[in-house]
């Protein structure tokens, strides 16, 4: 079996690569490599329309330069695209299962984790890709067993306590810190102390540098 490689980039962005094909997830404005990654990806998955997950300018440029490139995500993404590019969006719904660039993708969730009661509900989907789970901005449980859980560790909606319970409930083999662009190295280390195998979850947590790759 051909190995799938996961490469983490800044904040919530990553790629999955196998057999010469690359799936790009959440290329946002906190990811300096977003434009370059969009230039070579075979397809793009976006969990929701917040700028740290969707660099609209970079995505627009890539869609115009690459007529076969498609974006997959919730319907709310359409509002971020120029009218003539909306048909390049494949709208996904929780419960769907689809083949994207040769990867088996299951869609789950539907709602962004709440930040404050005065803010309106926001859309967010999670993606389960052959055992790798990217929940976007949520603690929604994926629909089946997870090998590698991409664990958000910073942001106005996150909570260490909820993250601990999330990892315990999902029970993955390992976790990888993502959504960590608001933390410095001290912050990442502090969070890892709570969320790693020696902390409150009992599950190994990897803290990868931008551009670092692991096999999944």
mmCIF file with all atom_site columns, N, CA and C in Angstrom, residues 74-100:
data_model
loop_
_atom_site.group_PDB
_atom_site.id
_atom_site.type_symbol
_atom_site.label_atom_id
_atom_site.label_alt_id
_atom_site.label_comp_id
_atom_site.label_asym_id
_atom_site.label_entity_id
_atom_site.label_seq_id
_atom_site.pdbx_PDB_ins_code
_atom_site.Cartn_x
_atom_site.Cartn_y
_atom_site.Cartn_z
_atom_site.occupancy
_atom_site.B_iso_or_equiv
_atom_site.pdbx_formal_charge
_atom_site.auth_seq_id
_atom_site.auth_comp_id
_atom_site.auth_asym_id
_atom_site.auth_atom_id
_atom_site.pdbx_PDB_model_num
ATOM 1  N N  . UNK A 1 74  ? -18.479 24.022 3.013   1.00 0.00 ? 74  UNK A N  1
ATOM 2  C CA . UNK A 1 74  ? -19.891 24.342 3.272   1.00 0.00 ? 74  UNK A CA 1
ATOM 3  C C  . UNK A 1 74  ? -20.401 25.441 2.365   1.00 0.00 ? 74  UNK A C  1
ATOM 4  N N  . UNK A 1 75  ? -21.724 25.533 2.244   1.00 0.00 ? 75  UNK A N  1
ATOM 5  C CA . UNK A 1 75  ? -22.353 26.490 1.326   1.00 0.00 ? 75  UNK A CA 1
ATOM 6  C C  . UNK A 1 75  ? -21.962 27.931 1.626   1.00 0.00 ? 75  UNK A C  1
ATOM 7  N N  . UNK A 1 76  ? -21.663 28.233 2.888   1.00 0.00 ? 76  UNK A N  1
ATOM 8  C CA . UNK A 1 76  ? -21.321 29.605 3.265   1.00 0.00 ? 76  UNK A CA 1
ATOM 9  C C  . UNK A 1 76  ? -20.085 30.126 2.542   1.00 0.00 ? 76  UNK A C  1
ATOM 10 N N  . UNK A 1 77  ? -19.250 29.239 2.007   1.00 0.00 ? 77  UNK A N  1
ATOM 11 C CA . UNK A 1 77  ? -18.060 29.684 1.287   1.00 0.00 ? 77  UNK A CA 1
ATOM 12 C C  . UNK A 1 77  ? -18.403 30.469 0.035   1.00 0.00 ? 77  UNK A C  1
ATOM 13 N N  . UNK A 1 78  ? -19.564 30.203 -0.534  1.00 0.00 ? 78  UNK A N  1
ATOM 14 C CA . UNK A 1 78  ? -19.942 30.852 -1.792  1.00 0.00 ? 78  UNK A CA 1
ATOM 15 C C  . UNK A 1 78  ? -19.932 32.373 -1.664  1.00 0.00 ? 78  UNK A C  1
ATOM 16 N N  . UNK A 1 79  ? -20.281 32.881 -0.517  1.00 0.00 ? 79  UNK A N  1
ATOM 17 C CA . UNK A 1 79  ? -20.330 34.332 -0.322  1.00 0.00 ? 79  UNK A CA 1
ATOM 18 C C  . UNK A 1 79  ? -18.949 34.969 -0.405  1.00 0.00 ? 79  UNK A C  1
ATOM 19 N N  . UNK A 1 80  ? -17.899 34.176 -0.239  1.00 0.00 ? 80  UNK A N  1
ATOM 20 C CA . UNK A 1 80  ? -16.536 34.699 -0.308  1.00 0.00 ? 80  UNK A CA 1
ATOM 21 C C  . UNK A 1 80  ? -15.964 34.684 -1.717  1.00 0.00 ? 80  UNK A C  1
ATOM 22 N N  . UNK A 1 81  ? -16.656 34.035 -2.656  1.00 0.00 ? 81  UNK A N  1
ATOM 23 C CA . UNK A 1 81  ? -16.150 33.882 -4.019  1.00 0.00 ? 81  UNK A CA 1
ATOM 24 C C  . UNK A 1 81  ? -16.800 34.868 -4.975  1.00 0.00 ? 81  UNK A C  1
ATOM 25 N N  . UNK A 1 82  ? -16.052 35.276 -5.998  1.00 0.00 ? 82  UNK A N  1
ATOM 26 C CA . UNK A 1 82  ? -16.643 36.076 -7.067  1.00 0.00 ? 82  UNK A CA 1
ATOM 27 C C  . UNK A 1 82  ? -17.738 35.260 -7.746  1.00 0.00 ? 82  UNK A C  1
ATOM 28 N N  . UNK A 1 83  ? -18.736 35.960 -8.285  1.00 0.00 ? 83  UNK A N  1
ATOM 29 C CA . UNK A 1 83  ? -19.881 35.275 -8.877  1.00 0.00 ? 83  UNK A CA 1
ATOM 30 C C  . UNK A 1 83  ? -19.477 34.249 -9.926  1.00 0.00 ? 83  UNK A C  1
ATOM 31 N N  . UNK A 1 84  ? -18.467 34.570 -10.728 1.00 0.00 ? 84  UNK A N  1
ATOM 32 C CA . UNK A 1 84  ? -18.094 33.663 -11.804 1.00 0.00 ? 84  UNK A CA 1
ATOM 33 C C  . UNK A 1 84  ? -17.261 32.480 -11.332 1.00 0.00 ? 84  UNK A C  1
ATOM 34 N N  . UNK A 1 85  ? -16.948 32.437 -10.032 1.00 0.00 ? 85  UNK A N  1
ATOM 35 C CA . UNK A 1 85  ? -16.177 31.323 -9.480  1.00 0.00 ? 85  UNK A CA 1
ATOM 36 C C  . UNK A 1 85  ? -17.010 30.418 -8.570  1.00 0.00 ? 85  UNK A C  1
ATOM 37 N N  . UNK A 1 86  ? -18.255 30.805 -8.322  1.00 0.00 ? 86  UNK A N  1
ATOM 38 C CA . UNK A 1 86  ? -19.078 30.030 -7.389  1.00 0.00 ? 86  UNK A CA 1
ATOM 39 C C  . UNK A 1 86  ? -19.266 28.592 -7.880  1.00 0.00 ? 86  UNK A C  1
ATOM 40 N N  . UNK A 1 87  ? -19.312 28.401 -9.194  1.00 0.00 ? 87  UNK A N  1
ATOM 41 C CA . UNK A 1 87  ? -19.510 27.039 -9.695  1.00 0.00 ? 87  UNK A CA 1
ATOM 42 C C  . UNK A 1 87  ? -18.272 26.160 -9.535  1.00 0.00 ? 87  UNK A C  1
ATOM 43 N N  . UNK A 1 88  ? -17.188 26.714 -9.040  1.00 0.00 ? 88  UNK A N  1
ATOM 44 C CA . UNK A 1 88  ? -15.986 25.925 -8.760  1.00 0.00 ? 88  UNK A CA 1
ATOM 45 C C  . UNK A 1 88  ? -16.003 25.382 -7.339  1.00 0.00 ? 88  UNK A C  1
ATOM 46 N N  . UNK A 1 89  ? -17.049 25.740 -6.593  1.00 0.00 ? 89  UNK A N  1
ATOM 47 C CA . UNK A 1 89  ? -17.242 25.230 -5.232  1.00 0.00 ? 89  UNK A CA 1
ATOM 48 C C  . UNK A 1 89  ? -18.148 24.015 -5.254  1.00 0.00 ? 89  UNK A C  1
ATOM 49 N N  . UNK A 1 90  ? -17.663 22.910 -4.701  1.00 0.00 ? 90  UNK A N  1
ATOM 50 C CA . UNK A 1 90  ? -18.504 21.746 -4.450  1.00 0.00 ? 90  UNK A CA 1
ATOM 51 C C  . UNK A 1 90  ? -18.991 21.844 -3.012  1.00 0.00 ? 90  UNK A C  1
ATOM 52 N N  . UNK A 1 91  ? -20.295 22.104 -2.851  1.00 0.00 ? 91  UNK A N  1
ATOM 53 C CA . UNK A 1 91  ? -20.857 22.240 -1.501  1.00 0.00 ? 91  UNK A CA 1
ATOM 54 C C  . UNK A 1 91  ? -20.985 20.858 -0.873  1.00 0.00 ? 91  UNK A C  1
ATOM 55 N N  . UNK A 1 92  ? -20.476 20.728 0.339   1.00 0.00 ? 92  UNK A N  1
ATOM 56 C CA . UNK A 1 92  ? -20.553 19.451 1.052   1.00 0.00 ? 92  UNK A CA 1
ATOM 57 C C  . UNK A 1 92  ? -21.451 19.601 2.266   1.00 0.00 ? 92  UNK A C  1
ATOM 58 N N  . UNK A 1 93  ? -22.086 18.487 2.625   1.00 0.00 ? 93  UNK A N  1
ATOM 59 C CA . UNK A 1 93  ? -23.013 18.452 3.751   1.00 0.00 ? 93  UNK A CA 1
ATOM 60 C C  . UNK A 1 93  ? -22.582 17.379 4.746   1.00 0.00 ? 93  UNK A C  1
ATOM 61 N N  . UNK A 1 94  ? -22.808 17.606 6.039   1.00 0.00 ? 94  UNK A N  1
ATOM 62 C CA . UNK A 1 94  ? -22.526 16.549 7.016   1.00 0.00 ? 94  UNK A CA 1
ATOM 63 C C  . UNK A 1 94  ? -23.250 15.259 6.647   1.00 0.00 ? 94  UNK A C  1
ATOM 64 N N  . UNK A 1 95  ? -22.542 14.151 6.765   1.00 0.00 ? 95  UNK A N  1
ATOM 65 C CA . UNK A 1 95  ? -23.096 12.853 6.412   1.00 0.00 ? 95  UNK A CA 1
ATOM 66 C C  . UNK A 1 95  ? -22.692 12.379 5.041   1.00 0.00 ? 95  UNK A C  1
ATOM 67 N N  . UNK A 1 96  ? -22.164 13.276 4.208   1.00 0.00 ? 96  UNK A N  1
ATOM 68 C CA . UNK A 1 96  ? -21.744 12.891 2.863   1.00 0.00 ? 96  UNK A CA 1
ATOM 69 C C  . UNK A 1 96  ? -20.413 12.143 2.896   1.00 0.00 ? 96  UNK A C  1
ATOM 70 N N  . UNK A 1 97  ? -20.223 11.311 1.896   1.00 0.00 ? 97  UNK A N  1
ATOM 71 C CA . UNK A 1 97  ? -18.948 10.618 1.680   1.00 0.00 ? 97  UNK A CA 1
ATOM 72 C C  . UNK A 1 97  ? -18.596 10.804 0.209   1.00 0.00 ? 97  UNK A C  1
ATOM 73 N N  . UNK A 1 98  ? -17.390 11.242 -0.074  1.00 0.00 ? 98  UNK A N  1
ATOM 74 C CA . UNK A 1 98  ? -17.019 11.519 -1.446  1.00 0.00 ? 98  UNK A CA 1
ATOM 75 C C  . UNK A 1 98  ? -15.537 11.240 -1.690  1.00 0.00 ? 98  UNK A C  1
ATOM 76 N N  . UNK A 1 99  ? -15.229 11.063 -2.956  1.00 0.00 ? 99  UNK A N  1
ATOM 77 C CA . UNK A 1 99  ? -13.847 10.879 -3.385  1.00 0.00 ? 99  UNK A CA 1
ATOM 78 C C  . UNK A 1 99  ? -13.332 12.230 -3.852  1.00 0.00 ? 99  UNK A C  1
ATOM 79 N N  . UNK A 1 100 ? -12.251 12.688 -3.204  1.00 0.00 ? 100 UNK A N  1
ATOM 80 C CA . UNK A 1 100 ? -11.646 13.961 -3.586  1.00 0.00 ? 100 UNK A CA 1
ATOM 81 C C  . UNK A 1 100 ? -10.166 13.718 -3.868  1.00 0.00 ? 100 UNK A C  1
#
